[in-house]
Amino acid sequence: MADKYKIAVIEGDGIGPEIIGEALKVLDKVSGLYGFSMQTVMLDAGGVSIDKNGVPLTDETLAACRNSDAVLLGAVGGPKWDGLDPSIRPEKALLGLRSGLGLYANLRPAKLFDELAHASPIKDIKDVDILFVRELTGGIYFGDNGEYDSDEVLPDGTVKGHVAYDTECYSEGEILRILKIAFEAAKGRRQKVTLVDKANVLASSRLWRKLFGQVAKDYPDIATECLYVDNCSMQLISRPSEFDVIVTSNMFGDILSDEAGMITGSVGMLPSASLGTPGTPGLFEPIHGSAPDIAGTGKANPCAAILSVAMMLRYSLGQPLAADAIERAVADVISSGFRTSDLYREGSGEIFVNLSEITLAILKTLG
Ligand code: NAD
């Protein structure tokens, strides 16, 4: 019997419903081509849920996500909800989903489509295909923090006054599980993992480095490298094509994956995956937001959402061939010159398309 998957679908706000609608067309197509079937469960989260239920994420939505094989999400948020108290803003839905599903690994590819290299701020850039594996539920964003007053005097006579602190804290278990995800991902790629840390200063980074060396012994075919985060931020600009998988802590990954996303030049092309313990559903979403400025105009680029479907097929549903096919089809359509408004250049000979038209081209390429 063909595999049947239950997909929780959260369209969200702004362009979310438009891009997810296109992504579902592609999912439907590959399910027919690769012989599996799906049941989609449409759920609300973000601003739309605040309007309907008074909260960005209901217990029922979270339970339905837990009860699925994977979660596909568009984007949440928009000016309508900007004035709300931070505790019930749409973006809280993302944090609720991440913690509620135990998603500790964030995978963010930064892949340059060579035909879009002109959009990169780096000149003569090519062959960039990096996968960031960022720890998502530990480190300084979740460590002990607080504030207090101090009348201690510094050597130059300055009084400390009010003090605020955050703590970077990582356990062996937290580090080992994310390192394994990075090494496993490298097996299906160019066989290289770079650890980014600040081991010259931070005790937590020294633990990352020690465990990285241990895990690397289980993967003798994978090349390894360790870089300090300040050095890595420069190397990403000077030699981006030499990176394959980069594994790092929550905060370093947050910053560096945005830097790498910028290098590729196009927010509308970048997907992401957040994964937890094997057997629990992963969350797949484009890295961009709800783009309220273009919602409803047909200008949104659905490729990031479509490539998020490919990541879902690869990492949660065990359908790597269907994932490869989607990624190839998107690359083919870009190399054939199809461009949505975010990428189109007047007078370039490119084919200007709206979101449904580029999806149609992808569907045709799939066969
Ligand atoms: P944004 O990513 O929504 O938009 C930034 C710019 O990129 C805009 O000009 C937009 O038109 C353009 N853009 C984004 N996605 C595009 C696409 N697929 N095709 C074509 N152009 C695209 O970021 P923002 O404007 O800072 O945020 C808008 C809202 O989205 C805010 O409420 C923010 O909190 C929210 N947000 C949500 C997520 C998420 O759901 N994961 C992530 C980031 C921002």
Short mmCIF file of C-alpha atoms and ligand atoms in Angstrom, two decimals:
data_model
loop_
_atom_site.label_atom_id
_atom_site.label_comp_id
_atom_site.label_asym_id
_atom_site.label_seq_id
_atom_site.Cartn_x
_atom_site.Cartn_y
_atom_site.Cartn_z
CA MET A 1 0.00 0.00 0.00
CA ALA A 2 1.21 3.53 -0.82
CA ASP A 3 2.50 5.67 2.06
CA LYS A 4 -0.07 8.14 3.36
CA TYR A 5 1.06 11.25 5.23
CA LYS A 6 -0.88 13.61 7.41
CA ILE A 7 0.29 17.20 6.82
CA ALA A 8 -0.72 20.02 9.15
CA VAL A 9 -0.94 23.18 7.02
CA ILE A 10 -0.78 26.64 8.57
CA GLU A 11 -1.20 29.31 5.92
CA GLY A 12 -0.89 32.22 8.37
CA ASP A 13 -1.12 35.88 7.36
CA GLY A 14 -0.24 38.24 4.50
CA ILE A 15 1.14 36.28 1.53
CA GLY A 16 1.02 33.06 3.61
CA PRO A 17 -2.21 31.69 2.10
CA GLU A 18 -1.07 32.54 -1.46
CA ILE A 19 2.36 30.89 -1.31
CA ILE A 20 1.09 27.85 0.60
CA GLY A 21 -1.69 27.39 -1.98
CA GLU A 22 1.01 27.17 -4.67
CA ALA A 23 3.22 24.89 -2.56
CA LEU A 24 0.31 22.47 -2.06
CA LYS A 25 -0.17 22.24 -5.84
CA VAL A 26 3.44 21.06 -6.11
CA LEU A 27 3.05 18.62 -3.21
CA ASP A 28 -0.05 17.20 -4.86
CA LYS A 29 1.79 16.79 -8.15
CA VAL A 30 4.80 14.95 -6.71
CA SER A 31 2.57 12.70 -4.62
CA GLY A 32 1.04 11.44 -7.86
CA LEU A 33 4.42 11.10 -9.54
CA TYR A 34 6.13 9.31 -6.65
CA GLY A 35 3.21 7.16 -5.46
CA PHE A 36 2.29 8.45 -2.01
CA SER A 37 -0.81 10.18 -0.74
CA MET A 38 -1.59 12.91 1.77
CA GLN A 39 -4.25 14.12 4.05
CA THR A 40 -3.93 17.86 4.69
CA VAL A 41 -5.35 19.42 7.84
CA MET A 42 -5.79 23.19 7.51
CA LEU A 43 -5.06 25.06 10.77
CA ASP A 44 -4.94 28.67 11.94
CA ALA A 45 -2.01 30.34 13.70
CA GLY A 46 -0.68 33.90 13.91
CA GLY A 47 -2.81 36.98 13.30
CA VAL A 48 -5.67 35.04 11.78
CA SER A 49 -5.89 32.96 14.96
CA ILE A 50 -5.81 36.09 17.14
CA ASP A 51 -8.81 37.40 15.18
CA LYS A 52 -10.72 34.13 15.51
CA ASN A 53 -9.62 32.82 18.90
CA GLY A 54 -7.96 35.70 20.77
CA VAL A 55 -4.58 33.89 20.85
CA PRO A 56 -1.90 33.29 18.17
CA LEU A 57 -1.77 29.53 18.78
CA THR A 58 -4.54 27.46 20.32
CA ASP A 59 -3.98 24.19 22.19
CA GLU A 60 -6.11 22.49 19.53
CA THR A 61 -3.84 23.71 16.71
CA LEU A 62 -0.74 22.56 18.56
CA ALA A 63 -2.33 19.17 19.29
CA ALA A 64 -3.29 18.77 15.60
CA CYS A 65 0.32 19.60 14.61
CA ARG A 66 1.65 17.03 17.09
CA ASN A 67 -0.71 14.51 15.56
CA SER A 68 0.68 15.00 12.04
CA ASP A 69 3.71 13.73 10.12
CA ALA A 70 4.89 17.26 9.29
CA VAL A 71 3.81 20.89 9.55
CA LEU A 72 3.94 23.27 6.57
CA LEU A 73 3.74 26.96 7.46
CA GLY A 74 3.48 30.14 5.35
CA ALA A 75 4.26 33.17 7.51
CA VAL A 76 2.61 35.04 10.36
CA GLY A 77 2.26 38.67 11.39
CA GLY A 78 1.38 42.01 9.90
CA PRO A 79 0.69 45.64 10.75
CA LYS A 80 -2.86 44.85 11.90
CA TRP A 81 -1.45 43.13 15.00
CA ASP A 82 1.69 45.24 15.56
CA GLY A 83 0.14 47.23 18.41
CA LEU A 84 -0.72 44.17 20.49
CA ASP A 85 1.06 43.23 23.69
CA PRO A 86 4.20 41.17 22.80
CA SER A 87 2.80 38.18 24.73
CA ILE A 88 -0.05 37.74 22.22
CA ARG A 89 1.62 38.95 19.00
CA PRO A 90 1.33 36.62 15.95
CA GLU A 91 5.05 35.71 16.09
CA LYS A 92 4.39 34.02 19.46
CA ALA A 93 2.78 31.24 17.43
CA LEU A 94 6.21 30.34 16.01
CA LEU A 95 7.79 30.10 19.45
CA GLY A 96 4.81 28.06 20.67
CA LEU A 97 5.15 25.64 17.76
CA ARG A 98 8.93 25.30 18.17
CA SER A 99 8.79 24.62 21.89
CA GLY A 100 5.52 22.62 21.72
CA LEU A 101 6.95 20.29 19.06
CA GLY A 102 10.43 20.12 20.64
CA LEU A 103 12.12 21.44 17.48
CA TYR A 104 15.76 21.78 18.48
CA ALA A 105 17.43 21.79 15.05
CA ASN A 106 16.96 24.55 12.51
CA LEU A 107 18.16 23.73 9.00
CA ARG A 108 18.57 26.69 6.70
CA PRO A 109 20.06 26.20 3.25
CA ALA A 110 21.71 29.24 1.71
CA LYS A 111 21.88 28.23 -1.93
CA LEU A 112 22.76 30.60 -4.70
CA PHE A 113 21.01 30.08 -8.01
CA ASP A 114 23.81 31.08 -10.38
CA GLU A 115 21.34 32.93 -12.66
CA LEU A 116 20.41 35.12 -9.67
CA ALA A 117 24.01 35.93 -8.72
CA HIS A 118 23.48 39.54 -9.85
CA ALA A 119 21.17 40.00 -6.82
CA SER A 120 24.00 39.11 -4.42
CA PRO A 121 25.94 41.96 -2.82
CA ILE A 122 29.13 39.95 -3.52
CA LYS A 123 30.56 40.32 -7.01
CA ASP A 124 31.55 37.30 -9.14
CA ILE A 125 29.88 34.94 -6.68
CA LYS A 126 29.07 31.37 -7.75
CA ASP A 127 28.68 27.78 -6.52
CA VAL A 128 27.36 28.69 -3.07
CA ASP A 129 25.38 25.89 -1.41
CA ILE A 130 25.58 26.02 2.39
CA LEU A 131 23.36 24.23 4.89
CA PHE A 132 23.20 25.90 8.30
CA VAL A 133 22.35 23.58 11.16
CA ARG A 134 21.49 25.86 14.05
CA GLU A 135 20.69 24.70 17.59
CA LEU A 136 17.26 26.15 18.29
CA THR A 137 16.13 25.50 21.83
CA GLY A 138 19.21 26.10 24.00
CA GLY A 139 22.01 28.58 24.55
CA ILE A 140 21.84 32.22 25.50
CA TYR A 141 18.24 32.76 24.32
CA PHE A 142 17.04 30.22 26.87
CA GLY A 143 19.71 30.47 29.62
CA ASP A 144 19.39 32.10 33.01
CA ASN A 145 18.88 35.86 32.69
CA GLY A 146 18.05 38.73 34.95
CA GLU A 147 18.70 42.26 36.12
CA TYR A 148 19.94 43.79 39.37
CA ASP A 149 21.46 46.99 40.75
CA SER A 150 25.09 47.22 41.76
CA ASP A 151 27.10 49.99 43.41
CA GLU A 152 30.36 48.24 42.62
CA VAL A 153 32.98 50.65 41.22
CA LEU A 154 35.02 49.73 38.11
CA PRO A 155 38.82 50.42 38.06
CA ASP A 156 38.30 53.69 36.15
CA GLY A 157 35.84 54.93 38.78
CA THR A 158 32.65 54.17 36.82
CA VAL A 159 29.82 52.88 39.03
CA LYS A 160 28.18 49.78 37.55
CA GLY A 161 24.59 50.82 38.36
CA HIS A 162 21.92 48.71 36.69
CA VAL A 163 23.14 45.32 35.39
CA ALA A 164 21.47 42.90 32.96
CA TYR A 165 22.77 39.44 32.06
CA ASP A 166 22.06 36.41 29.85
CA THR A 167 23.76 33.05 30.17
CA GLU A 168 25.09 30.80 27.42
CA CYS A 169 24.59 27.26 28.76
CA TYR A 170 24.76 24.01 26.78
CA SER A 171 24.61 20.40 27.89
CA GLU A 172 26.41 17.45 26.32
CA GLY A 173 23.06 15.96 25.25
CA GLU A 174 21.91 19.15 23.54
CA ILE A 175 25.17 19.48 21.61
CA LEU A 176 25.50 15.82 20.62
CA ARG A 177 22.02 15.59 19.10
CA ILE A 178 22.53 18.64 16.86
CA LEU A 179 26.05 17.55 15.83
CA LYS A 180 24.63 14.21 14.68
CA ILE A 181 22.03 15.98 12.54
CA ALA A 182 24.81 18.04 10.93
CA PHE A 183 27.01 15.02 10.15
CA GLU A 184 24.06 13.00 8.83
CA ALA A 185 23.06 15.92 6.58
CA ALA A 186 26.65 16.20 5.25
CA LYS A 187 26.57 12.53 4.18
CA GLY A 188 24.03 13.38 1.47
CA ARG A 189 25.88 16.54 0.43
CA ARG A 190 29.53 17.48 -0.17
CA GLN A 191 30.81 15.65 2.93
CA LYS A 192 32.11 18.54 4.97
CA VAL A 193 31.05 19.97 8.35
CA THR A 194 32.31 23.25 9.82
CA LEU A 195 31.81 23.92 13.51
CA VAL A 196 31.48 27.61 14.35
CA ASP A 197 32.15 28.64 17.93
CA LYS A 198 34.10 31.01 20.14
CA ALA A 199 36.22 28.38 21.86
CA ASN A 200 39.05 30.85 22.51
CA VAL A 201 36.76 32.65 24.99
CA LEU A 202 33.69 30.60 25.93
CA ALA A 203 33.62 27.45 28.07
CA SER A 204 30.40 26.33 26.37
CA SER A 205 32.15 26.57 22.97
CA ARG A 206 35.01 24.41 24.27
CA LEU A 207 32.44 21.72 25.09
CA TRP A 208 31.04 22.02 21.54
CA ARG A 209 34.56 21.62 20.14
CA LYS A 210 35.39 18.58 22.28
CA LEU A 211 32.15 16.81 21.35
CA PHE A 212 32.56 17.78 17.67
CA GLY A 213 35.90 15.93 17.65
CA GLN A 214 34.27 12.89 19.25
CA VAL A 215 31.31 12.72 16.86
CA ALA A 216 33.59 13.29 13.84
CA LYS A 217 35.32 9.96 14.62
CA ASP A 218 32.04 8.19 13.77
CA TYR A 219 32.05 9.85 10.33
CA PRO A 220 35.54 9.17 8.91
CA ASP A 221 34.48 10.15 5.37
CA ILE A 222 33.35 13.64 6.39
CA ALA A 223 35.93 16.43 6.33
CA THR A 224 35.79 18.75 9.35
CA GLU A 225 36.88 22.26 10.21
CA CYS A 226 36.45 24.51 13.26
CA LEU A 227 36.18 28.29 12.93
CA TYR A 228 35.75 31.07 15.45
CA VAL A 229 32.53 32.94 14.77
CA ASP A 230 34.25 36.26 14.01
CA ASN A 231 36.49 34.55 11.47
CA CYS A 232 33.53 32.67 9.96
CA SER A 233 31.60 35.90 9.41
CA MET A 234 34.52 37.05 7.21
CA GLN A 235 35.06 33.71 5.46
CA LEU A 236 31.38 33.61 4.46
CA ILE A 237 32.04 36.70 2.40
CA SER A 238 35.51 35.82 1.10
CA ARG A 239 35.10 32.09 0.27
CA PRO A 240 31.38 31.16 0.55
CA SER A 241 31.62 28.34 -1.99
CA GLU A 242 33.97 26.37 0.27
CA PHE A 243 31.36 25.75 2.97
CA ASP A 244 29.03 22.77 2.95
CA VAL A 245 27.33 22.15 6.32
CA ILE A 246 27.85 24.70 9.11
CA VAL A 247 26.78 23.62 12.60
CA THR A 248 26.57 26.11 15.43
CA SER A 249 24.80 27.37 18.53
CA ASN A 250 21.50 29.20 18.65
CA MET A 251 22.77 32.80 18.65
CA PHE A 252 25.70 32.33 16.24
CA GLY A 253 23.39 30.44 13.87
CA ASP A 254 20.76 33.15 14.08
CA ILE A 255 23.25 35.80 12.96
CA LEU A 256 25.33 33.84 10.44
CA SER A 257 22.37 32.23 8.64
CA ASP A 258 20.94 35.70 8.00
CA GLU A 259 24.32 36.84 6.68
CA ALA A 260 24.47 33.83 4.36
CA GLY A 261 20.86 34.36 3.25
CA MET A 262 21.78 37.88 2.21
CA ILE A 263 24.75 36.56 0.21
CA THR A 264 22.36 34.54 -1.96
CA GLY A 265 20.44 37.73 -2.63
CA SER A 266 16.84 36.53 -2.68
CA VAL A 267 14.63 36.10 0.35
CA GLY A 268 11.87 34.61 -1.83
CA MET A 269 14.02 31.57 -2.66
CA LEU A 270 15.07 30.38 0.81
CA PRO A 271 13.28 27.57 2.69
CA SER A 272 13.88 26.22 6.20
CA ALA A 273 13.21 23.18 8.34
CA SER A 274 12.98 22.83 12.10
CA LEU A 275 13.42 19.29 13.36
CA GLY A 276 13.10 17.51 16.70
CA THR A 277 13.44 13.96 17.91
CA PRO A 278 13.00 11.43 15.09
CA GLY A 279 9.35 10.44 14.90
CA THR A 280 8.06 13.88 15.89
CA PRO A 281 6.75 16.19 13.14
CA GLY A 282 9.13 18.75 11.67
CA LEU A 283 8.11 22.31 10.80
CA PHE A 284 8.84 23.59 7.29
CA GLU A 285 8.54 27.24 6.29
CA PRO A 286 10.09 29.90 4.06
CA ILE A 287 12.54 32.17 5.87
CA HIS A 288 10.72 35.32 4.74
CA GLY A 289 7.85 36.96 6.58
CA SER A 290 4.24 37.65 5.59
CA ALA A 291 5.18 40.52 3.19
CA PRO A 292 2.01 42.53 3.86
CA ASP A 293 3.17 45.13 1.30
CA ILE A 294 2.52 42.70 -1.59
CA ALA A 295 -0.22 40.45 -0.12
CA GLY A 296 -3.07 39.85 -2.57
CA THR A 297 -1.19 41.27 -5.58
CA GLY A 298 0.11 37.97 -7.03
CA LYS A 299 3.65 39.37 -6.76
CA ALA A 300 4.85 36.96 -4.05
CA ASN A 301 7.51 34.46 -5.02
CA PRO A 302 6.26 31.00 -3.95
CA CYS A 303 9.66 29.27 -4.50
CA ALA A 304 10.75 29.44 -0.84
CA ALA A 305 7.47 27.76 0.18
CA ILE A 306 7.81 25.20 -2.62
CA LEU A 307 11.41 24.44 -1.60
CA SER A 308 10.14 24.08 2.00
CA VAL A 309 7.90 21.28 0.69
CA ALA A 310 11.04 19.66 -0.75
CA MET A 311 12.72 19.86 2.67
CA MET A 312 9.59 18.34 4.25
CA LEU A 313 9.71 15.43 1.81
CA ARG A 314 13.41 14.88 2.49
CA TYR A 315 13.62 15.32 6.26
CA SER A 316 10.19 14.29 7.61
CA LEU A 317 8.47 12.10 5.03
CA GLY A 318 11.36 10.00 3.71
CA GLN A 319 10.73 10.88 0.04
CA PRO A 320 14.17 12.14 -1.09
CA LEU A 321 13.51 11.47 -4.78
CA ALA A 322 10.43 13.69 -4.76
CA ALA A 323 12.46 16.33 -2.89
CA ASP A 324 15.24 16.19 -5.49
CA ALA A 325 12.68 16.49 -8.29
CA ILE A 326 11.18 19.66 -6.82
CA GLU A 327 14.59 21.25 -6.30
CA ARG A 328 15.62 20.38 -9.87
CA ALA A 329 12.34 21.77 -11.26
CA VAL A 330 12.74 25.07 -9.40
CA ALA A 331 16.35 25.37 -10.62
CA ASP A 332 15.28 24.58 -14.21
CA VAL A 333 12.51 27.18 -14.14
CA ILE A 334 14.91 29.82 -12.82
CA SER A 335 17.49 28.91 -15.44
CA SER A 336 14.78 29.13 -18.14
CA GLY A 337 14.41 32.79 -17.15
CA PHE A 338 11.10 32.83 -15.26
CA ARG A 339 11.13 35.61 -12.65
CA THR A 340 8.61 36.87 -10.09
CA SER A 341 8.59 40.59 -9.24
CA ASP A 342 11.27 40.28 -6.53
CA LEU A 343 13.79 38.96 -9.08
CA TYR A 344 12.71 40.43 -12.41
CA ARG A 345 14.96 42.98 -14.15
CA GLU A 346 13.47 45.26 -16.78
CA GLY A 347 15.10 44.85 -20.20
CA SER A 348 16.96 41.67 -19.21
CA GLY A 349 15.01 39.31 -21.49
CA GLU A 350 13.69 37.47 -18.44
CA ILE A 351 10.08 36.21 -18.38
CA PHE A 352 8.01 38.19 -15.86
CA VAL A 353 5.50 35.93 -14.09
CA ASN A 354 3.14 36.07 -11.13
CA LEU A 355 3.07 33.45 -8.38
CA SER A 356 0.62 31.06 -10.11
CA GLU A 357 2.47 31.30 -13.40
CA ILE A 358 5.84 30.36 -11.91
CA THR A 359 4.18 27.45 -10.09
CA LEU A 360 2.65 26.31 -13.37
CA ALA A 361 6.09 26.35 -14.97
CA ILE A 362 7.42 24.25 -12.06
CA LEU A 363 4.51 21.80 -12.37
CA LYS A 364 5.12 21.43 -16.12
CA THR A 365 8.83 20.83 -15.53
CA LEU A 366 8.00 18.12 -13.00
CA GLY A 367 6.22 16.24 -15.79
P1 NAD B 1 9.17 40.18 5.07
O1 NAD B 1 10.09 39.03 4.84
O2 NAD B 1 7.74 39.85 5.21
O3 NAD B 1 9.33 41.24 3.89
C1 NAD B 1 10.55 41.92 3.61
C2 NAD B 1 10.56 42.36 2.15
O4 NAD B 1 10.73 41.22 1.31
C3 NAD B 1 9.26 43.01 1.70
O5 NAD B 1 9.54 44.02 0.78
C4 NAD B 1 8.50 41.91 1.00
O6 NAD B 1 7.60 42.36 0.02
C5 NAD B 1 9.63 41.08 0.43
N1 NAD B 1 9.27 39.66 0.37
C6 NAD B 1 9.21 38.79 1.41
N2 NAD B 1 8.85 37.58 0.99
C7 NAD B 1 8.67 37.68 -0.35
C8 NAD B 1 8.30 36.75 -1.35
N3 NAD B 1 8.01 35.47 -1.09
N4 NAD B 1 8.22 37.19 -2.63
C9 NAD B 1 8.51 38.47 -2.94
N5 NAD B 1 8.89 39.39 -2.03
C10 NAD B 1 8.96 39.00 -0.75
O7 NAD B 1 9.71 40.92 6.39
P2 NAD B 1 9.06 42.15 7.18
O8 NAD B 1 8.46 43.12 6.23
O9 NAD B 1 10.11 42.57 8.12
O10 NAD B 1 7.90 41.50 8.05
C11 NAD B 1 6.52 41.50 7.69
C12 NAD B 1 5.76 40.71 8.74
O11 NAD B 1 6.19 39.34 8.73
C13 NAD B 1 6.01 41.22 10.17
O12 NAD B 1 4.80 41.16 10.88
C14 NAD B 1 7.02 40.24 10.73
O13 NAD B 1 6.93 40.12 12.12
C15 NAD B 1 6.56 38.95 10.05
N6 NAD B 1 7.61 37.91 9.94
C16 NAD B 1 7.18 36.64 10.06
C17 NAD B 1 8.08 35.61 9.89
C18 NAD B 1 7.58 34.20 9.96
O14 NAD B 1 6.38 33.98 9.95
N7 NAD B 1 8.45 33.21 10.02
C19 NAD B 1 9.44 35.88 9.59
C20 NAD B 1 9.83 37.22 9.46
C21 NAD B 1 8.90 38.23 9.62
#
